[in-house]
Coordinates of C-alpha atoms in Angstrom, one line a residue:
X1 CA -0.2 0.2 0.2
X2 CA 1.7 3.6 -1.0
X3 CA 1.2 6.7 0.9
X4 CA 1.0 10.3 -0.6
X5 CA 3.2 13.0 1.5
X6 CA 3.4 16.9 0.5
X7 CA 4.7 18.9 -2.1
X8 CA 8.3 19.9 -2.2
X9 CA 9.0 22.3 -5.3
X10 CA 12.0 20.2 -6.4
X11 CA 12.5 16.4 -6.0
X12 CA 16.2 15.8 -6.9
X13 CA 17.0 12.0 -8.0
X14 CA 20.6 11.1 -7.0
X15 CA 23.1 12.5 -4.5
X16 CA 26.4 12.7 -6.1
X17 CA 28.1 16.4 -6.8
X18 CA 25.0 17.1 -9.4
X19 CA 22.5 16.5 -7.4
X20 CA 23.7 18.1 -4.2
X21 CA 24.6 20.5 -5.3
X22 CA 21.6 21.7 -7.2
X23 CA 19.9 20.8 -3.6
X24 CA 22.1 23.1 -2.4
X25 CA 21.0 26.0 -5.4
X26 CA 17.6 25.6 -5.6
X27 CA 17.4 25.3 -1.1
X28 CA 19.5 28.5 -1.4
X29 CA 17.0 30.6 -3.8
X30 CA 13.8 29.6 -1.6
X31 CA 12.2 26.0 -2.9
X32 CA 11.9 23.5 -0.7
X33 CA 13.6 20.1 -1.6
X34 CA 13.8 16.5 -1.3
X35 CA 17.0 14.6 -2.1
X36 CA 16.7 10.4 -2.9
X37 CA 19.3 8.1 -3.6
X38 CA 18.8 4.8 -4.9
X39 CA 22.5 3.7 -3.2
X40 CA 22.2 2.8 0.2
X41 CA 25.4 3.9 1.1
X42 CA 27.6 6.7 -1.0
X43 CA 29.4 5.2 -4.1
X44 CA 33.2 4.4 -3.2
X45 CA 35.6 4.5 -4.0
X46 CA 34.8 8.0 -5.7
X47 CA 36.0 8.4 -9.4
X48 CA 36.7 12.3 -9.9
X49 CA 39.7 14.4 -9.0
X50 CA 39.7 17.8 -10.3
X51 CA 37.8 20.7 -9.7
X52 CA 37.6 23.8 -11.9
X53 CA 38.2 27.7 -11.6
X54 CA 34.7 27.9 -12.9
X55 CA 32.9 25.4 -10.8
X56 CA 34.9 27.1 -7.8
X57 CA 33.2 30.1 -8.8
X58 CA 29.6 29.4 -8.7
X59 CA 29.7 27.1 -6.1
X60 CA 30.8 30.6 -3.7
X61 CA 26.9 31.8 -3.2
X62 CA 26.4 28.6 -1.8
X63 CA 28.9 29.3 0.9
X64 CA 30.4 25.9 0.3
X65 CA 34.4 26.9 -1.6
X66 CA 36.5 27.7 1.6
X67 CA 35.6 24.0 3.0
X68 CA 36.4 22.6 -0.1
X69 CA 39.8 24.1 -0.7
X70 CA 40.5 22.9 3.0
X71 CA 41.0 19.6 1.7
X72 CA 42.3 20.3 -1.4
X73 CA 45.7 20.8 -3.2
X74 CA 46.0 23.7 -4.7
X75 CA 49.1 24.2 -5.8
X76 CA 49.7 20.6 -6.9
X77 CA 53.2 19.2 -8.5
X78 CA 53.1 17.3 -11.2
X79 CA 56.0 15.7 -13.1
X80 CA 54.9 14.7 -17.2
X81 CA 57.4 11.5 -18.1
X82 CA 57.9 11.6 -22.1
X83 CA 60.0 8.7 -22.6
X84 CA 63.3 9.2 -20.6
X85 CA 62.4 12.9 -19.6
X86 CA 60.4 14.3 -16.9
X87 CA 59.1 17.3 -17.3
X88 CA 58.0 18.8 -13.7
X89 CA 56.0 21.6 -12.9
X90 CA 53.9 23.4 -10.5
X91 CA 50.5 24.4 -11.5
X92 CA 49.9 26.9 -8.9
X93 CA 49.2 30.7 -9.7
X94 CA 48.6 30.6 -13.3
X95 CA 48.2 34.0 -15.0
X96 CA 44.6 34.3 -14.6
X97 CA 43.7 37.4 -12.7
X98 CA 40.5 37.4 -13.6
X99 CA 39.3 34.4 -10.8
X100 CA 40.1 34.2 -7.0
X101 CA 41.3 30.8 -7.7
X102 CA 44.1 30.9 -10.5
X103 CA 45.5 27.3 -10.2
X104 CA 44.5 24.0 -10.0
X105 CA 42.1 22.0 -7.8
X106 CA 43.1 18.5 -7.0
X107 CA 40.0 17.2 -5.0
X108 CA 38.1 14.1 -4.4
X109 CA 35.1 13.7 -5.7
X110 CA 34.2 11.6 -2.0
X111 CA 35.2 15.0 0.0
X112 CA 33.2 16.9 -2.8
X113 CA 30.4 15.4 -1.5
X114 CA 30.9 15.4 2.1
X115 CA 31.3 18.7 1.9
X116 CA 28.0 19.2 -0.1
X117 CA 25.9 16.7 2.4
X118 CA 27.4 18.8 5.5
X119 CA 26.5 21.6 3.9
X120 CA 22.5 20.5 2.9
X121 CA 21.9 18.5 6.8
X122 CA 22.9 22.2 8.0
X123 CA 20.2 23.1 6.2
X124 CA 17.6 20.8 7.1
X125 CA 17.6 18.8 4.3
X126 CA 18.3 14.7 4.7
X127 CA 19.4 13.3 1.8
X128 CA 17.4 10.0 1.9
X129 CA 19.0 7.1 0.7
X130 CA 17.9 4.0 -0.5
X131 CA 15.3 5.6 -1.9
X132 CA 14.7 4.6 -5.2
X133 CA 12.7 5.9 -7.8
X134 CA 10.2 3.8 -9.8
X135 CA 7.8 6.3 -12.1
X136 CA 7.5 9.7 -12.5
X137 CA 4.3 11.4 -14.5
X138 CA 4.4 14.9 -15.6
X139 CA 1.1 16.8 -14.8
X140 CA -0.6 20.1 -16.1
X141 CA 0.4 21.9 -12.4
X142 CA 2.7 19.1 -10.9
X143 CA 4.7 15.9 -11.2
X144 CA 3.6 12.6 -9.5
X145 CA 6.9 10.5 -8.2
X146 CA 6.2 7.1 -7.0
X147 CA 8.9 5.7 -4.4
X148 CA 10.4 3.1 -2.7
X149 CA 11.6 3.9 0.4
X150 CA 12.7 1.8 3.6
X151 CA 9.5 2.7 4.8
X152 CA 7.6 1.5 1.8
X153 CA 5.9 2.6 -1.4
X154 CA 5.5 6.6 -1.4
X155 CA 3.6 8.6 -3.9
X156 CA 5.1 12.0 -4.2
X157 CA 3.7 15.6 -5.9
X158 CA 6.0 18.3 -6.5
X159 CA 6.5 21.2 -9.1
X160 CA 10.0 19.9 -10.3
X161 CA 12.5 16.8 -11.4
X162 CA 15.8 17.2 -11.5
X163 CA 17.3 13.6 -13.0
X164 CA 21.0 13.6 -11.4
X165 CA 20.9 9.6 -11.6
X166 CA 23.8 9.5 -13.9
X167 CA 24.4 7.8 -17.2
X168 CA 21.7 4.7 -17.1
X169 CA 19.2 7.8 -15.5
X170 CA 15.9 6.7 -14.5
X171 CA 14.1 10.0 -14.6
X172 CA 15.5 10.0 -18.0
X173 CA 14.1 6.9 -19.3
X174 CA 10.4 8.3 -18.2
X175 CA 11.4 11.1 -20.1
X176 CA 11.3 9.1 -23.5
X177 CA 14.2 11.7 -24.6
X178 CA 17.4 9.6 -26.1
X179 CA 20.9 9.0 -25.5
X180 CA 23.0 9.6 -28.7
X181 CA 26.2 8.1 -28.9
X182 CA 28.5 5.4 -28.3
X183 CA 31.3 3.4 -26.2
X184 CA 34.4 4.0 -26.5
X185 CA 37.0 1.2 -27.4
X186 CA 39.3 2.1 -24.7
X187 CA 38.4 1.8 -20.9
X188 CA 39.9 3.1 -17.7
X189 CA 41.6 1.2 -15.5
X190 CA 41.4 2.9 -11.3
X191 CA 43.2 1.5 -8.1
X192 CA 44.2 3.1 -5.2
X193 CA 47.8 1.3 -4.2
X194 CA 50.8 1.2 -2.0
X195 CA 54.5 1.0 -3.0
X196 CA 56.8 -1.2 -1.3
X197 CA 59.4 2.1 -1.6
X198 CA 59.1 5.9 -1.3
X199 CA 57.6 7.2 -4.5
X200 CA 58.3 10.9 -4.6
X201 CA 55.3 13.2 -4.1
X202 CA 52.8 15.0 -6.6
X203 CA 51.4 13.3 -9.7
X204 CA 53.0 11.4 -12.3
X205 CA 51.7 11.5 -15.7
X206 CA 53.1 9.1 -18.0
X207 CA 52.3 9.5 -22.0
X208 CA 53.0 6.2 -24.1
X209 CA 52.5 4.5 -27.0
X210 CA 49.6 2.2 -24.8
X211 CA 47.8 5.1 -23.4
X212 CA 48.0 7.1 -20.3
X213 CA 49.4 6.4 -16.6
X214 CA 48.1 8.6 -13.9
X215 CA 48.9 8.6 -10.7
X216 CA 48.0 11.0 -8.4
X217 CA 48.2 11.0 -4.1
X218 CA 45.1 11.1 -3.4
X219 CA 43.8 7.4 -2.7
X220 CA 41.2 7.2 -0.8
X221 CA 42.0 3.5 0.9
X222 CA 45.8 3.7 0.3
X223 CA 48.0 6.4 -0.5
X224 CA 47.7 6.1 -3.9
X225 CA 45.2 6.8 -6.7
X226 CA 46.1 4.8 -9.8
X227 CA 44.5 6.3 -13.3
X228 CA 45.9 4.0 -16.4
X229 CA 43.9 3.6 -20.4
X230 CA 43.9 0.6 -22.2
X231 CA 41.9 -1.2 -25.0
X232 CA 38.7 -3.0 -23.4
X233 CA 39.6 -6.3 -23.3
X234 CA 37.0 -8.6 -24.8
X235 CA 35.0 -9.8 -22.2
X236 CA 31.9 -8.4 -20.8
X237 CA 32.2 -4.8 -19.4
X238 CA 29.9 -3.6 -16.6
X239 CA 27.2 -1.6 -16.7
X240 CA 28.0 2.4 -17.3
X241 CA 28.0 3.6 -14.1
X242 CA 28.2 1.1 -12.1
X243 CA 30.9 -1.0 -10.0
X244 CA 32.9 -2.6 -11.8
X245 CA 35.1 -5.9 -11.7
X246 CA 38.4 -5.7 -10.1
X247 CA 41.8 -5.5 -12.1
X248 CA 44.2 -8.5 -11.2
X249 CA 47.5 -7.8 -9.3
X250 CA 49.5 -8.5 -12.5
X251 CA 48.0 -6.2 -14.9
X252 CA 48.0 -3.4 -13.1
X253 CA 52.0 -4.1 -12.6
X254 CA 52.2 -5.0 -16.6
X255 CA 50.4 -1.4 -17.2
X256 CA 53.1 0.3 -14.9
X257 CA 55.8 -1.8 -15.9
X258 CA 55.3 -0.4 -19.4
X259 CA 55.3 3.3 -18.5
X260 CA 58.2 2.7 -16.9
X261 CA 57.3 2.8 -13.1
X262 CA 59.4 0.1 -11.8
X263 CA 58.5 0.2 -7.9
X264 CA 56.5 -3.3 -6.6
X265 CA 53.8 -2.7 -6.0
X266 CA 53.2 -3.8 -1.8
X267 CA 49.5 -3.3 -1.7
X268 CA 46.2 -3.3 -3.9
X269 CA 43.3 -1.8 -1.6
X270 CA 41.2 -1.8 -4.6
X271 CA 40.5 -1.8 -7.6
X272 CA 38.2 -2.0 -11.0
X273 CA 37.5 -1.7 -14.4
X274 CA 35.3 1.4 -16.2
X275 CA 34.1 1.6 -19.0
X276 CA 33.7 5.0 -21.2
X277 CA 31.1 6.8 -23.5
X278 CA 30.7 9.8 -25.3
X279 CA 27.1 10.3 -25.4
X280 CA 24.5 13.4 -25.1
X281 CA 20.7 13.3 -24.9
X282 CA 19.1 15.4 -27.8
X283 CA 17.7 17.8 -24.7
X284 CA 17.4 18.4 -21.3
X285 CA 14.0 19.1 -20.4
X286 CA 10.9 18.0 -20.8
X287 CA 7.5 19.5 -19.3
X288 CA 8.2 19.5 -15.6
X289 CA 11.4 16.5 -15.3
X290 CA 15.0 18.1 -16.2
X291 CA 17.8 16.2 -16.8
X292 CA 21.6 17.4 -15.1
X293 CA 25.3 15.7 -15.1
X294 CA 26.0 12.4 -16.3
X295 CA 22.0 11.9 -16.8
X296 CA 22.2 14.6 -19.5
X297 CA 25.6 13.7 -21.2
X298 CA 28.3 11.6 -21.1
X299 CA 32.7 12.5 -21.5
X300 CA 35.9 10.9 -21.4
X301 CA 37.9 11.6 -18.1
X302 CA 40.2 13.5 -20.6
X303 CA 40.2 16.8 -19.5
X304 CA 38.4 16.6 -16.1
X305 CA 35.3 17.0 -17.1
X306 CA 32.4 15.2 -15.9
X307 CA 32.0 16.2 -12.0
X308 CA 32.6 19.7 -13.0
X309 CA 30.0 20.3 -16.2
X310 CA 27.2 18.5 -14.0
X311 CA 27.9 21.0 -10.9
X312 CA 27.5 23.9 -13.7
X313 CA 24.8 21.9 -15.1
X314 CA 23.4 22.4 -10.9
X315 CA 24.3 26.2 -10.5
X316 CA 22.2 26.9 -13.8
X317 CA 19.3 25.1 -13.1
X318 CA 18.8 25.6 -9.2
X319 CA 17.9 29.0 -9.3
X320 CA 16.0 28.8 -12.3
X321 CA 13.5 25.7 -10.6
X322 CA 13.5 28.0 -7.4
X323 CA 12.3 31.4 -8.8
X324 CA 9.9 29.4 -11.3
X325 CA 8.1 27.4 -7.9
X326 CA 8.1 30.1 -5.6
X327 CA 7.2 33.0 -7.7
X328 CA 3.7 32.6 -8.7
X329 CA 4.2 33.1 -12.2
X330 CA 1.5 31.2 -14.7
X331 CA 3.1 28.3 -16.7
X332 CA 2.9 30.3 -20.0
X333 CA 5.1 33.2 -18.4
X334 CA 7.7 30.4 -17.1
X335 CA 8.6 29.3 -20.2
X336 CA 11.5 31.5 -21.7
X337 CA 13.0 30.5 -18.0
X338 CA 12.6 26.7 -18.1
X339 CA 13.4 26.8 -21.9
X340 CA 16.7 28.4 -21.1
X341 CA 18.2 25.6 -19.4
X342 CA 18.0 23.5 -22.4
X343 CA 19.0 26.3 -24.4
X344 CA 21.9 26.9 -22.2
X345 CA 23.7 24.1 -21.3
X346 CA 23.2 21.9 -24.0
X347 CA 25.5 23.1 -26.6
X348 CA 27.9 23.8 -24.0
X349 CA 27.5 20.1 -23.7
X350 CA 27.8 19.4 -26.8
X351 CA 31.3 21.4 -27.1
X352 CA 32.8 19.7 -23.6
X353 CA 32.0 16.3 -25.6
X354 CA 34.3 17.6 -28.4
X355 CA 36.9 18.5 -26.9
X356 CA 37.3 15.5 -24.2
X357 CA 36.6 13.4 -27.5
X358 CA 39.6 14.9 -29.2
X359 CA 41.8 14.9 -25.9
X360 CA 40.7 11.6 -24.8
X361 CA 41.8 10.3 -28.7
X362 CA 45.1 11.7 -28.2
X363 CA 45.7 10.3 -25.0
X364 CA 44.4 6.9 -25.1
X365 CA 43.4 5.7 -28.3
X366 CA 45.7 2.6 -29.6
X367 CA 45.4 3.9 -33.4
X368 CA 48.6 3.9 -35.4
X369 CA 48.9 8.0 -35.4
X370 CA 47.8 9.1 -31.9
X371 CA 50.1 5.9 -30.4
X372 CA 53.1 7.4 -32.7
X373 CA 52.2 10.8 -30.8
X374 CA 52.8 9.6 -27.8
X375 CA 55.3 6.9 -28.2
X376 CA 57.7 8.8 -30.7
X377 CA 57.4 13.0 -31.1
X378 CA 56.3 14.2 -27.4
X379 CA 59.9 12.3 -26.3
X380 CA 61.9 14.0 -29.1
X381 CA 59.5 16.9 -28.4
X382 CA 60.1 16.9 -24.6
X383 CA 63.7 19.3 -24.0
X384 CA 61.0 22.2 -25.5
X385 CA 58.8 21.1 -22.9
X386 CA 59.8 23.9 -20.1
X387 CA 60.0 26.3 -22.7
X388 CA 56.3 26.2 -23.1
X389 CA 55.8 25.4 -19.5
X390 CA 57.6 28.9 -18.1
X391 CA 54.7 30.9 -20.4
X392 CA 52.6 32.0 -18.4
X393 CA 50.2 33.5 -20.8
X394 CA 50.0 30.2 -23.0
X395 CA 49.3 28.2 -20.2
X396 CA 46.5 30.0 -18.6
X397 CA 44.9 30.3 -22.2
X398 CA 44.6 26.7 -22.1
X399 CA 44.0 25.8 -18.4
X400 CA 40.8 29.1 -19.1
X401 CA 39.4 26.9 -21.9
X402 CA 39.3 23.3 -19.1
X403 CA 38.2 25.5 -16.4
X404 CA 35.1 26.6 -18.6
X405 CA 36.1 30.4 -17.7
X406 CA 35.7 30.9 -21.7
X407 CA 32.0 29.4 -21.3
X408 CA 29.0 32.0 -22.1
X409 CA 25.5 32.1 -23.0
X410 CA 25.2 35.2 -25.5
X411 CA 22.6 33.9 -27.5
X412 CA 20.2 33.0 -25.0
X413 CA 16.9 34.3 -23.9
X414 CA 18.1 35.5 -21.0
X415 CA 20.8 37.4 -22.4
X416 CA 20.1 41.0 -23.5
X417 CA 21.6 44.0 -24.8
X418 CA 19.3 47.3 -24.2
X419 CA 19.7 49.8 -26.9
X420 CA 22.0 51.6 -27.3
X421 CA 24.4 48.9 -26.7
X422 CA 26.9 49.5 -23.8
X423 CA 30.6 48.9 -24.2
X424 CA 32.4 46.7 -22.4
X425 CA 30.9 43.3 -21.0
X426 CA 28.9 41.4 -22.8
X427 CA 25.1 40.0 -21.5
X428 CA 25.6 36.6 -21.3
X429 CA 29.6 36.4 -20.4
X430 CA 30.7 35.4 -17.4
X431 CA 30.8 38.1 -14.9
X432 CA 35.3 38.7 -14.7
X433 CA 36.3 38.8 -10.7
X434 CA 38.2 42.0 -10.7
X435 CA 39.3 44.3 -7.6
X436 CA 36.5 47.2 -6.7
X437 CA 36.3 49.7 -4.2
X438 CA 34.1 49.1 -1.1
X439 CA 33.7 52.4 1.3
X440 CA 37.2 52.6 -0.1
X441 CA 38.9 49.2 0.4
X442 CA 39.8 47.3 -2.2
X443 CA 37.7 43.9 -2.7
X444 CA 36.8 41.4 -5.9
X445 CA 33.9 41.9 -7.4
X446 CA 33.0 37.8 -6.6
X447 CA 33.4 38.6 -2.9
X448 CA 31.0 41.5 -3.1
X449 CA 28.5 39.5 -5.1
X450 CA 28.6 35.7 -3.1
X451 CA 24.7 36.0 -2.3
X452 CA 22.4 34.4 -3.2
X453 CA 19.6 36.1 -5.7
X454 CA 20.2 38.6 -8.7
X455 CA 22.5 41.6 -8.3
X456 CA 22.5 45.2 -10.0
X457 CA 25.8 46.6 -10.8
X458 CA 25.8 50.6 -10.7
X459 CA 28.1 53.0 -11.2
X460 CA 28.9 55.6 -8.9
X461 CA 28.8 58.3 -10.8
X462 CA 25.8 57.6 -12.7
X463 CA 23.2 59.4 -12.0
X464 CA 20.7 57.3 -9.6
X465 CA 17.7 56.0 -12.0
X466 CA 14.0 55.4 -10.5
X467 CA 14.0 51.8 -9.9
X468 CA 11.0 49.6 -10.9
X469 CA 9.7 47.2 -8.2
X470 CA 12.9 44.4 -8.0
X471 CA 11.8 42.3 -5.1
X472 CA 13.7 40.3 -2.7
X473 CA 15.7 38.2 -5.0
X474 CA 18.0 41.6 -6.2
X475 CA 20.7 43.1 -4.5
X476 CA 21.8 46.7 -6.0
X477 CA 25.4 47.7 -5.4
X478 CA 27.0 50.6 -6.5
X479 CA 30.8 49.6 -6.8
X480 CA 34.1 51.6 -8.1
X481 CA 36.0 50.3 -10.4
X482 CA 33.5 48.9 -12.8
X483 CA 33.9 49.3 -16.6
X484 CA 31.5 50.9 -18.6
X485 CA 28.4 52.7 -17.7
X486 CA 24.7 52.5 -16.8
X487 CA 23.3 49.0 -15.2
X488 CA 24.4 45.2 -15.2
X489 CA 22.2 42.7 -14.0
X490 CA 24.2 39.4 -12.9
X491 CA 22.1 36.0 -12.4
X492 CA 22.3 34.0 -9.6
X493 CA 25.0 31.9 -11.6
X494 CA 27.4 34.6 -12.1
X495 CA 26.6 35.2 -15.8
X496 CA 25.6 38.4 -16.8
X497 CA 21.9 38.8 -18.0
X498 CA 21.3 42.6 -19.0
X499 CA 23.2 45.2 -20.0
X500 CA 22.1 48.6 -20.3
X501 CA 24.3 51.8 -21.5
X502 CA 21.8 54.1 -19.8
X503 CA 19.1 52.6 -17.4
X504 CA 16.4 51.3 -19.5
X505 CA 13.4 50.3 -17.2
X506 CA 11.2 48.8 -20.1
X507 CA 14.1 46.2 -20.7
X508 CA 14.6 45.4 -16.9
X509 CA 11.3 44.9 -16.0
X510 CA 10.8 42.3 -19.3
X511 CA 14.0 40.7 -18.2
X512 CA 13.0 41.0 -14.2
X513 CA 9.2 39.0 -15.8
X514 CA 11.3 37.2 -17.8
X515 CA 13.4 35.2 -15.0
X516 CA 10.3 35.2 -12.4
X517 CA 12.2 37.8 -10.2
X518 CA 9.4 40.3 -10.2
X519 CA 7.8 40.6 -6.8
X520 CA 3.9 40.3 -6.1
X521 CA 2.3 43.1 -5.6
X522 CA 3.1 44.5 -2.3
X523 CA 6.5 43.0 -1.6
X524 CA 8.5 45.9 -3.9
X525 CA 11.5 45.3 -1.7
X526 CA 14.8 45.8 -2.9
X527 CA 18.4 45.1 -0.5
X528 CA 21.4 48.0 -1.1
X529 CA 24.6 46.8 -0.4
X530 CA 28.3 47.4 -0.6
X531 CA 27.8 51.7 -0.4
X532 CA 25.1 54.1 0.3
X533 CA 23.1 55.9 -2.5
X534 CA 20.3 58.3 -2.9
X535 CA 18.0 54.9 -3.1
X536 CA 18.7 53.3 0.2
X537 CA 21.3 52.9 3.0
X538 CA 23.8 50.1 2.7
X539 CA 22.8 46.7 3.7
X540 CA 19.0 47.6 4.4
X541 CA 15.8 46.7 2.6
X542 CA 14.5 49.6 0.6
X543 CA 11.3 50.6 -1.4
X544 CA 13.1 51.4 -5.2

């Protein structure tokens, strides 16, 4: 017998990094959230090890970045082995002046999930493990999910369902959305190891004819995490996204030996085969059902995009679901906001898929050309590698692309350039983290905007506009050092939504309406921050 429970705003299916980040974002912006996870325990050992700069930026307003950095290595030393040459480099303080995180950040997925889970618990949200989604229907006014919980069957009504349940997504199956792509002929071998002899600290990367071998000092059940690529053996592979069978010790030793590591393995604490695929859902939304993370796209591990892309999906979707659920706007009026998620994130996912596909071909393919490039050309070019790595700006441009700092939504319905078109930033661009002055003291722009909601940026010298009702989701800032003139609206995920060379009230009202940000009648309260202005005191709610 099933029981029927109340209506949360958002049901999040899946408690990996994507689902937990989405729950944090939606809750932070006012939505009621439930998080369910089919597995009774967290998936361990976890797989991802890198958190990129843009991911840290979108997490900052959620109050979890400091806790992540406390568990991370933000100045990792890396040794790249190319034949008999070893190129050593420390990937910290890169030439990225417009971010507070100009470094490569190594942090285990397990630590990311632990930080997110603690943050949710502090906000009163429990991860309901051992709870499986059996079915979901999309109705005119709500979605209805059928859950199998430790207490029995449950029918749950909710406004939206976010499928963050991995490559074999149950939510995607119920939407009928396809899953285009296919498997790779190569697979990854993962293992947590101890060596009999002391090994130099830092990350080791070997590019050889047979593929790549990584050694990270970030194991969960031993000191070292090994990642190696190899042709997939002609035996049945485990299901994508599920734990794979262990790998024989002799095979691990062969992979290390072929990579030039002769140190004997002392202990194998854990190992598994991981099949890989390249896939993309044709759309990320079907009515009230949404897909995010590995449920929407599956990449190779090249350049470390998977976990990062999922968290950035969550940052894009979380505030939109919260604003839609709490605004009271009729469903037709929510269409631009809700449609913008798939319209914005799917092209980004396609670009990431092409990037990772090309990188993985170069790293892991055993076809003649990539094998020859890794085995012959790379060692010959190794003496020039230090010269290239010491060109900090050149390295930074590559990291900027990998870290998703170049991602923009200029073609989105939520990216509006009012006429006359202002100089400087463009609507849809990521807001750079610039130095600004607050009460005469230098700060960084993202520090001032590290709170939930929409942020309106005004230059102090500009004539104070007579603003329309802005609502409780909007904070107004007057900051010294902002380039250009007029008014800039910054979305909760840190992208520029509206640019006005002059305070265009029609464009402002239209953007607020389009994003379900306009307040109900009688709730015309905005928050002024950063500096007193003629429309209100600093940090106080003020009728706009």
